[in-house]
Amino acid sequence: MAQTLKVKLIKGLIGTRESHRATVRGLGLRGINSVSELEDTPSVRGMINKVSYLVKVVS
């Protein structure tokens, strides 16, 4: 069984870069406080790192 990460959107997307908004949508997050469960892969980790100021990894 693959490891998973739960990612939560903690800030709104207004005023952020278009590429960061696209990254958040790529993570499967929509509105504030939405949570998405994703596989722990290097590409997902990179996406989380790119928008680290908008999201939080929850356990």
Backbone as a ProteinNet text record, in pm:
[ID]
protein_1_A
[PRIMARY]
MAQTLKVKLIKGLIGTRESHRATVRGLGLRGINSVSELEDTPSVRGMINKVSYLVKVVS
[TERTIARY]
82.9	0	88.2	58.1	138.3	109.3	209.7	192.4	106.7	27.9	-55.3	-32.2	-63.2	-55.5	-191.7	-234.1	-355.4	-311.8	-361.4	-324	-448.3	-435.2	-547.7	-513.6	-608.6	-591.4	-625.9	-528.8	-550.3	-563.9	-533.4	-546.5	-619.2	-682.6	-752.4	-656.6	-708.1	-624.3	-627.4	-707.1	-714.6	-579.1	-529.6	-403.2	-280.9	-299.9	-185.5	-157.4	-41.5	-4.7	-93.4	-112.9	-195.8	-138	-5.8	56.2	35.4	31.8	8.4	-137.1	-229.9	-370	-387.6	-319.2	-327.5	-268	-162.1	-100.4	-195.5	-263.3	-359.9	-473.1	-521.3	-627	-574.8	-448.4	-386.5	-375.3	-366.8	-364.6	-505.1	-606.2	-743.5	-811.6	-761.2	-818.6	-903.7	-1018.6	-1108.7	-1116.3	-1191.7	-1207.2	-1123.1	-1125.6	-1052	-1104.2	-1015	-1041	-1074.9	-1062.3	-1083.6	-960.2	-982.8	-876.4	-871.8	-751.3	-731.8	-629.8	-655.6	-562.8	-490.9	-357.7	-276.9	-165.9	-117.2	-3.7	121.7	210.7	335	439	440.5	536.4	620.1	734.6	817.8	745.6	661.1	591.1	489.2	419.5	322.8	395.9	509	588.5	636.2	673.8	716.3	603.6	483.1	366.6	336.1	343	317.8	423.3	548.6	656.6	637.2	586.2	565.5	461.8	356.6	249	242.3	357.8	363.9	300.8	295.8	235.7	82.8	25.5	-119.6	-175.7	-93.4	-143.9	-72.3	-131.3	-74.4	-93.4	7.3	-4.7	-58.7	-175.6	-237.6	-224.7	-227	-211.3	-344
-118	0	125.5	218.1	339.3	436.7	512.8	616.2	728.8	791.8	902.6	1025.1	1139.8	1267.2	1333.3	1394.9	1476.2	1621.5	1692.9	1832.3	1917.7	2026.8	2115.7	2256.4	2320.5	2458.1	2550.7	2630.2	2713.5	2861.7	2902.7	3042.6	3051.2	3164.1	3186.6	3211.8	3200.2	3211.6	3349.3	3441.2	3574.8	3644.6	3700.5	3773.1	3686	3556.8	3468.4	3456.6	3402.4	3384.1	3279.1	3295.5	3201.4	3059.7	3047.2	2915.2	2849.1	2929.2	2874.1	2828.5	2904.7	2863.3	2732.1	2718	2594.1	2477.4	2502.1	2396.8	2350.6	2444.7	2409.9	2326.4	2363.5	2284.4	2146.1	2139.1	2011.3	1919.8	1978.9	1900.1	1855.3	1901.5	1860.3	1943.6	2063.8	2151.1	2257.6	2288.2	2387.7	2510.7	2506	2621.3	2609.2	2715	2714.3	2600.3	2535.4	2421.4	2292.5	2289.6	2163.5	2075.9	1944.9	1848.6	1749.1	1714.3	1616.3	1513.3	1387	1280.4	1234	1246.3	1219.8	1120.4	1051.9	962.5	1044.3	989.1	1056.2	1028.5	1112.1	1098.3	1225.9	1218.9	1339.3	1454	1423.8	1530.2	1599.3	1522.5	1582	1663.8	1613.2	1688.6	1821.5	1821	1943.1	2043.6	1994.9	2082.8	2144.8	2062.2	2112.3	2216	2190.8	2283.8	2416.7	2412.1	2534.2	2626.2	2568.2	2648.8	2628.2	2614.1	2583.4	2692	2815.3	2924.2	2922.4	2835.7	2824.6	2696.7	2594.3	2463.3	2417	2315.6	2253.8	2103.2	2026.6	1881.1	1840.1	1775.1	1731.8	1581.9	1530.7	1386.8	1314.9
0	0	0	-87.9	-101.2	12.8	48.7	150.4	94	179.7	135	223.6	167.1	238.5	231.5	339.9	338.9	335.7	236.2	216.9	234	309.9	337.6	290.2	221.4	176.6	292.6	337.5	456.4	424.4	300.6	261.1	128.7	104.3	-21.1	-135.9	-257.4	-375.9	-440.2	-386.9	-444.8	-426.8	-534.6	-529.8	-548	-573.7	-594.8	-744.3	-777	-917	-981.7	-1111.9	-1187.2	-1181.6	-1187.8	-1183.7	-1047.3	-940.6	-807.2	-793.6	-852.2	-850.9	-925.9	-1037.2	-1115.3	-1037.6	-963.4	-881.9	-772.4	-708.1	-602.9	-661.5	-780.1	-845.3	-882.2	-922.1	-955.2	-834.5	-716.8	-593.3	-553.5	-625.4	-597	-490.8	-466.3	-365	-430.6	-368.2	-425.5	-337.3	-229.6	-142.2	-17.2	62.5	189	276.3	346.5	435.5	361.8	229.1	158.7	177.9	186	212.1	98	56.2	-49.5	-2.1	-30.8	6.3	-119.3	-118.6	-237.2	-205.4	-310.2	-292.4	-265.4	-186.2	-150.5	-258.4	-362	-471.3	-480.2	-546	-559.8	-630.5	-728.1	-800	-709.3	-628.3	-534.9	-429.3	-382	-284.2	-342.7	-469.5	-536.2	-547.4	-577.7	-587.3	-451.2	-346	-210.2	-172.9	-209.4	-178.3	-250.2	-373.1	-451.4	-388.2	-332.1	-273.1	-121.5	-58.9	84.6	170.5	119.9	195.6	191.8	107.1	94.1	155.1	167.2	210.7	335.6	398.9	517.5	504.8	540.8	540.3	676.2	676.5	801.6	813.3	934.6	953.9	961.6
[MASK]
+++++++++++++++++++++++++++++++++++++++++++++++++++++++++++

